[in-house]
Amino acid sequence: MTPTGFDRYFEKKLKRPAFAEAYAKARAEVDAADKLIRALDARREEAGLSKADLARKAETPPEVVRRLFTAPSANPTLSTVTKLAAALGCRLQLVPAPARRKAVRPRAPAPRVRRK
């Protein structure tokens, strides 16, 4: 597939360390939220509940649940996620992430001092 103008622009931007770091952080946040939403939806399906059934159990408007599982970029509140998890017989748990190594930037060489 031939790269588009955006692809080339994005690749160029990724070469800048500050941009690459910010992008990686944002991407990780989106991926984590997506993983959580997919897990809730899988649990809903395992429980044999429709989206409307889950909304009733969680005492949440059905459109909130429907959007959460069908919108391309869901961004639910923690309150909504907690309610849905409880309605599915689950709870949220904070799990330590593996330690990330920080990228070490090379130092600029020290200025040379000429001696007489």
PDB file of C-alpha atoms in Angstrom:
ATOM      1  CA  MET A   1       0.000   0.000   0.000  1.00  0.00           C
ATOM      2  CA  THR A   2       1.374   3.393  -0.970  1.00  0.00           C
ATOM      3  CA  PRO A   3       1.863   5.765   1.976  1.00  0.00           C
ATOM      4  CA  THR A   4      -0.419   8.781   1.978  1.00  0.00           C
ATOM      5  CA  GLY A   5       0.650  12.337   2.657  1.00  0.00           C
ATOM      6  CA  PHE A   6      -0.587  11.908   6.208  1.00  0.00           C
ATOM      7  CA  ASP A   7       1.455   8.713   6.623  1.00  0.00           C
ATOM      8  CA  ARG A   8       4.612  10.531   5.569  1.00  0.00           C
ATOM      9  CA  TYR A   9       3.782  13.503   7.809  1.00  0.00           C
ATOM     10  CA  PHE A  10       3.108  11.230  10.772  1.00  0.00           C
ATOM     11  CA  GLU A  11       6.322   9.248  10.273  1.00  0.00           C
ATOM     12  CA  LYS A  12       8.238  12.520  10.178  1.00  0.00           C
ATOM     13  CA  LYS A  13       6.579  13.702  13.407  1.00  0.00           C
ATOM     14  CA  LEU A  14       7.352  10.383  15.136  1.00  0.00           C
ATOM     15  CA  LYS A  15      11.061  11.043  14.633  1.00  0.00           C
ATOM     16  CA  ARG A  16      10.794  13.899  17.132  1.00  0.00           C
ATOM     17  CA  PRO A  17      11.319  12.391  20.615  1.00  0.00           C
ATOM     18  CA  ALA A  18       8.822  14.672  22.369  1.00  0.00           C
ATOM     19  CA  PHE A  19       6.084  13.875  19.857  1.00  0.00           C
ATOM     20  CA  ALA A  20       6.851  10.146  19.882  1.00  0.00           C
ATOM     21  CA  GLU A  21       6.704  10.076  23.680  1.00  0.00           C
ATOM     22  CA  ALA A  22       3.403  11.992  23.817  1.00  0.00           C
ATOM     23  CA  TYR A  23       1.923   9.785  21.110  1.00  0.00           C
ATOM     24  CA  ALA A  24       2.986   6.584  22.886  1.00  0.00           C
ATOM     25  CA  LYS A  25       1.431   7.820  26.128  1.00  0.00           C
ATOM     26  CA  ALA A  26      -1.852   8.783  24.452  1.00  0.00           C
ATOM     27  CA  ARG A  27      -1.925   5.515  22.503  1.00  0.00           C
ATOM     28  CA  ALA A  28      -1.442   3.515  25.723  1.00  0.00           C
ATOM     29  CA  GLU A  29      -4.364   5.348  27.356  1.00  0.00           C
ATOM     30  CA  VAL A  30      -6.648   4.679  24.402  1.00  0.00           C
ATOM     31  CA  ASP A  31      -5.595   1.023  24.278  1.00  0.00           C
ATOM     32  CA  ALA A  32      -6.248   0.576  28.008  1.00  0.00           C
ATOM     33  CA  ALA A  33      -9.730   2.095  27.746  1.00  0.00           C
ATOM     34  CA  ASP A  34     -10.492  -0.023  24.670  1.00  0.00           C
ATOM     35  CA  LYS A  35      -9.366  -3.196  26.436  1.00  0.00           C
ATOM     36  CA  LEU A  36     -11.619  -2.406  29.399  1.00  0.00           C
ATOM     37  CA  ILE A  37     -14.660  -1.726  27.206  1.00  0.00           C
ATOM     38  CA  ARG A  38     -14.070  -4.943  25.233  1.00  0.00           C
ATOM     39  CA  ALA A  39     -13.813  -6.911  28.483  1.00  0.00           C
ATOM     40  CA  LEU A  40     -17.117  -5.458  29.724  1.00  0.00           C
ATOM     41  CA  ASP A  41     -18.809  -6.261  26.414  1.00  0.00           C
ATOM     42  CA  ALA A  42     -17.436  -9.817  26.424  1.00  0.00           C
ATOM     43  CA  ARG A  43     -18.704 -10.307  29.972  1.00  0.00           C
ATOM     44  CA  ARG A  44     -22.113  -8.942  28.929  1.00  0.00           C
ATOM     45  CA  GLU A  45     -22.295 -11.441  26.079  1.00  0.00           C
ATOM     46  CA  GLU A  46     -21.160 -14.323  28.360  1.00  0.00           C
ATOM     47  CA  ALA A  47     -23.957 -13.379  30.758  1.00  0.00           C
ATOM     48  CA  GLY A  48     -26.456 -13.509  27.886  1.00  0.00           C
ATOM     49  CA  LEU A  49     -27.536  -9.921  28.406  1.00  0.00           C
ATOM     50  CA  SER A  50     -28.568  -7.491  25.722  1.00  0.00           C
ATOM     51  CA  LYS A  51     -27.303  -3.931  25.944  1.00  0.00           C
ATOM     52  CA  ALA A  52     -30.779  -2.868  27.099  1.00  0.00           C
ATOM     53  CA  ASP A  53     -30.806  -5.588  29.783  1.00  0.00           C
ATOM     54  CA  LEU A  54     -27.438  -4.414  31.073  1.00  0.00           C
ATOM     55  CA  ALA A  55     -28.625  -0.802  31.113  1.00  0.00           C
ATOM     56  CA  ARG A  56     -31.638  -1.790  33.219  1.00  0.00           C
ATOM     57  CA  LYS A  57     -29.498  -3.794  35.657  1.00  0.00           C
ATOM     58  CA  ALA A  58     -27.028  -0.905  35.983  1.00  0.00           C
ATOM     59  CA  GLU A  59     -29.816   1.684  36.210  1.00  0.00           C
ATOM     60  CA  THR A  60     -28.188   3.544  33.339  1.00  0.00           C
ATOM     61  CA  PRO A  61     -29.870   5.037  30.256  1.00  0.00           C
ATOM     62  CA  PRO A  62     -29.814   2.461  27.430  1.00  0.00           C
ATOM     63  CA  GLU A  63     -28.261   4.931  24.992  1.00  0.00           C
ATOM     64  CA  VAL A  64     -25.215   5.236  27.274  1.00  0.00           C
ATOM     65  CA  VAL A  65     -24.620   1.487  27.171  1.00  0.00           C
ATOM     66  CA  ARG A  66     -25.347   1.259  23.441  1.00  0.00           C
ATOM     67  CA  ARG A  67     -22.900   4.088  22.636  1.00  0.00           C
ATOM     68  CA  LEU A  68     -20.267   2.632  24.922  1.00  0.00           C
ATOM     69  CA  PHE A  69     -20.197  -0.674  23.044  1.00  0.00           C
ATOM     70  CA  THR A  70     -20.770   0.617  19.510  1.00  0.00           C
ATOM     71  CA  ALA A  71     -19.160   4.054  19.218  1.00  0.00           C
ATOM     72  CA  PRO A  72     -15.765   4.078  17.506  1.00  0.00           C
ATOM     73  CA  SER A  73     -14.192   6.060  20.342  1.00  0.00           C
ATOM     74  CA  ALA A  74     -15.967   5.543  23.654  1.00  0.00           C
ATOM     75  CA  ASN A  75     -14.800   7.581  26.618  1.00  0.00           C
ATOM     76  CA  PRO A  76     -16.934   6.517  29.579  1.00  0.00           C
ATOM     77  CA  THR A  77     -16.796   7.973  33.045  1.00  0.00           C
ATOM     78  CA  LEU A  78     -15.391   5.868  35.850  1.00  0.00           C
ATOM     79  CA  SER A  79     -18.831   5.941  37.440  1.00  0.00           C
ATOM     80  CA  THR A  80     -20.416   4.373  34.341  1.00  0.00           C
ATOM     81  CA  VAL A  81     -17.746   1.684  34.090  1.00  0.00           C
ATOM     82  CA  THR A  82     -18.104   0.863  37.793  1.00  0.00           C
ATOM     83  CA  LYS A  83     -21.904   0.583  37.524  1.00  0.00           C
ATOM     84  CA  LEU A  84     -21.691  -1.681  34.489  1.00  0.00           C
ATOM     85  CA  ALA A  85     -19.030  -3.882  36.064  1.00  0.00           C
ATOM     86  CA  ALA A  86     -21.132  -4.266  39.230  1.00  0.00           C
ATOM     87  CA  ALA A  87     -24.223  -5.106  37.170  1.00  0.00           C
ATOM     88  CA  LEU A  88     -22.166  -7.835  35.477  1.00  0.00           C
ATOM     89  CA  GLY A  89     -21.021  -9.226  38.832  1.00  0.00           C
ATOM     90  CA  CYS A  90     -17.515  -7.822  38.444  1.00  0.00           C
ATOM     91  CA  ARG A  91     -15.408  -5.217  40.171  1.00  0.00           C
ATOM     92  CA  LEU A  92     -12.580  -3.042  39.010  1.00  0.00           C
ATOM     93  CA  GLN A  93      -9.145  -3.736  40.392  1.00  0.00           C
ATOM     94  CA  LEU A  94      -5.996  -1.679  40.224  1.00  0.00           C
ATOM     95  CA  VAL A  95      -3.087  -3.839  39.098  1.00  0.00           C
ATOM     96  CA  PRO A  96       0.498  -2.562  39.027  1.00  0.00           C
ATOM     97  CA  ALA A  97       1.847  -2.253  35.514  1.00  0.00           C
ATOM     98  CA  PRO A  98       5.247  -3.672  34.676  1.00  0.00           C
ATOM     99  CA  ALA A  99       7.984  -1.118  35.203  1.00  0.00           C
ATOM    100  CA  ARG A 100       8.794   0.823  32.074  1.00  0.00           C
ATOM    101  CA  ARG A 101      12.324   1.710  31.312  1.00  0.00           C
ATOM    102  CA  LYS A 102      12.815   5.379  30.631  1.00  0.00           C
ATOM    103  CA  ALA A 103      14.625   6.238  27.475  1.00  0.00           C
ATOM    104  CA  VAL A 104      17.960   7.733  28.324  1.00  0.00           C
ATOM    105  CA  ARG A 105      18.893  10.678  26.204  1.00  0.00           C
ATOM    106  CA  PRO A 106      22.550  10.913  25.362  1.00  0.00           C
ATOM    107  CA  ARG A 107      24.247  13.862  26.963  1.00  0.00           C
ATOM    108  CA  ALA A 108      25.855  16.501  24.870  1.00  0.00           C
ATOM    109  CA  PRO A 109      29.608  16.145  24.972  1.00  0.00           C
ATOM    110  CA  ALA A 110      31.281  18.329  27.559  1.00  0.00           C
ATOM    111  CA  PRO A 111      33.015  21.375  26.098  1.00  0.00           C
ATOM    112  CA  ARG A 112      36.718  20.878  25.639  1.00  0.00           C
ATOM    113  CA  VAL A 113      39.049  23.146  27.479  1.00  0.00           C
ATOM    114  CA  ARG A 114      42.294  23.924  25.776  1.00  0.00           C
ATOM    115  CA  ARG A 115      45.318  24.069  27.951  1.00  0.00           C
ATOM    116  CA  LYS A 116      48.344  26.059  27.123  1.00  0.00           C
TER     117      LYS A 116
END
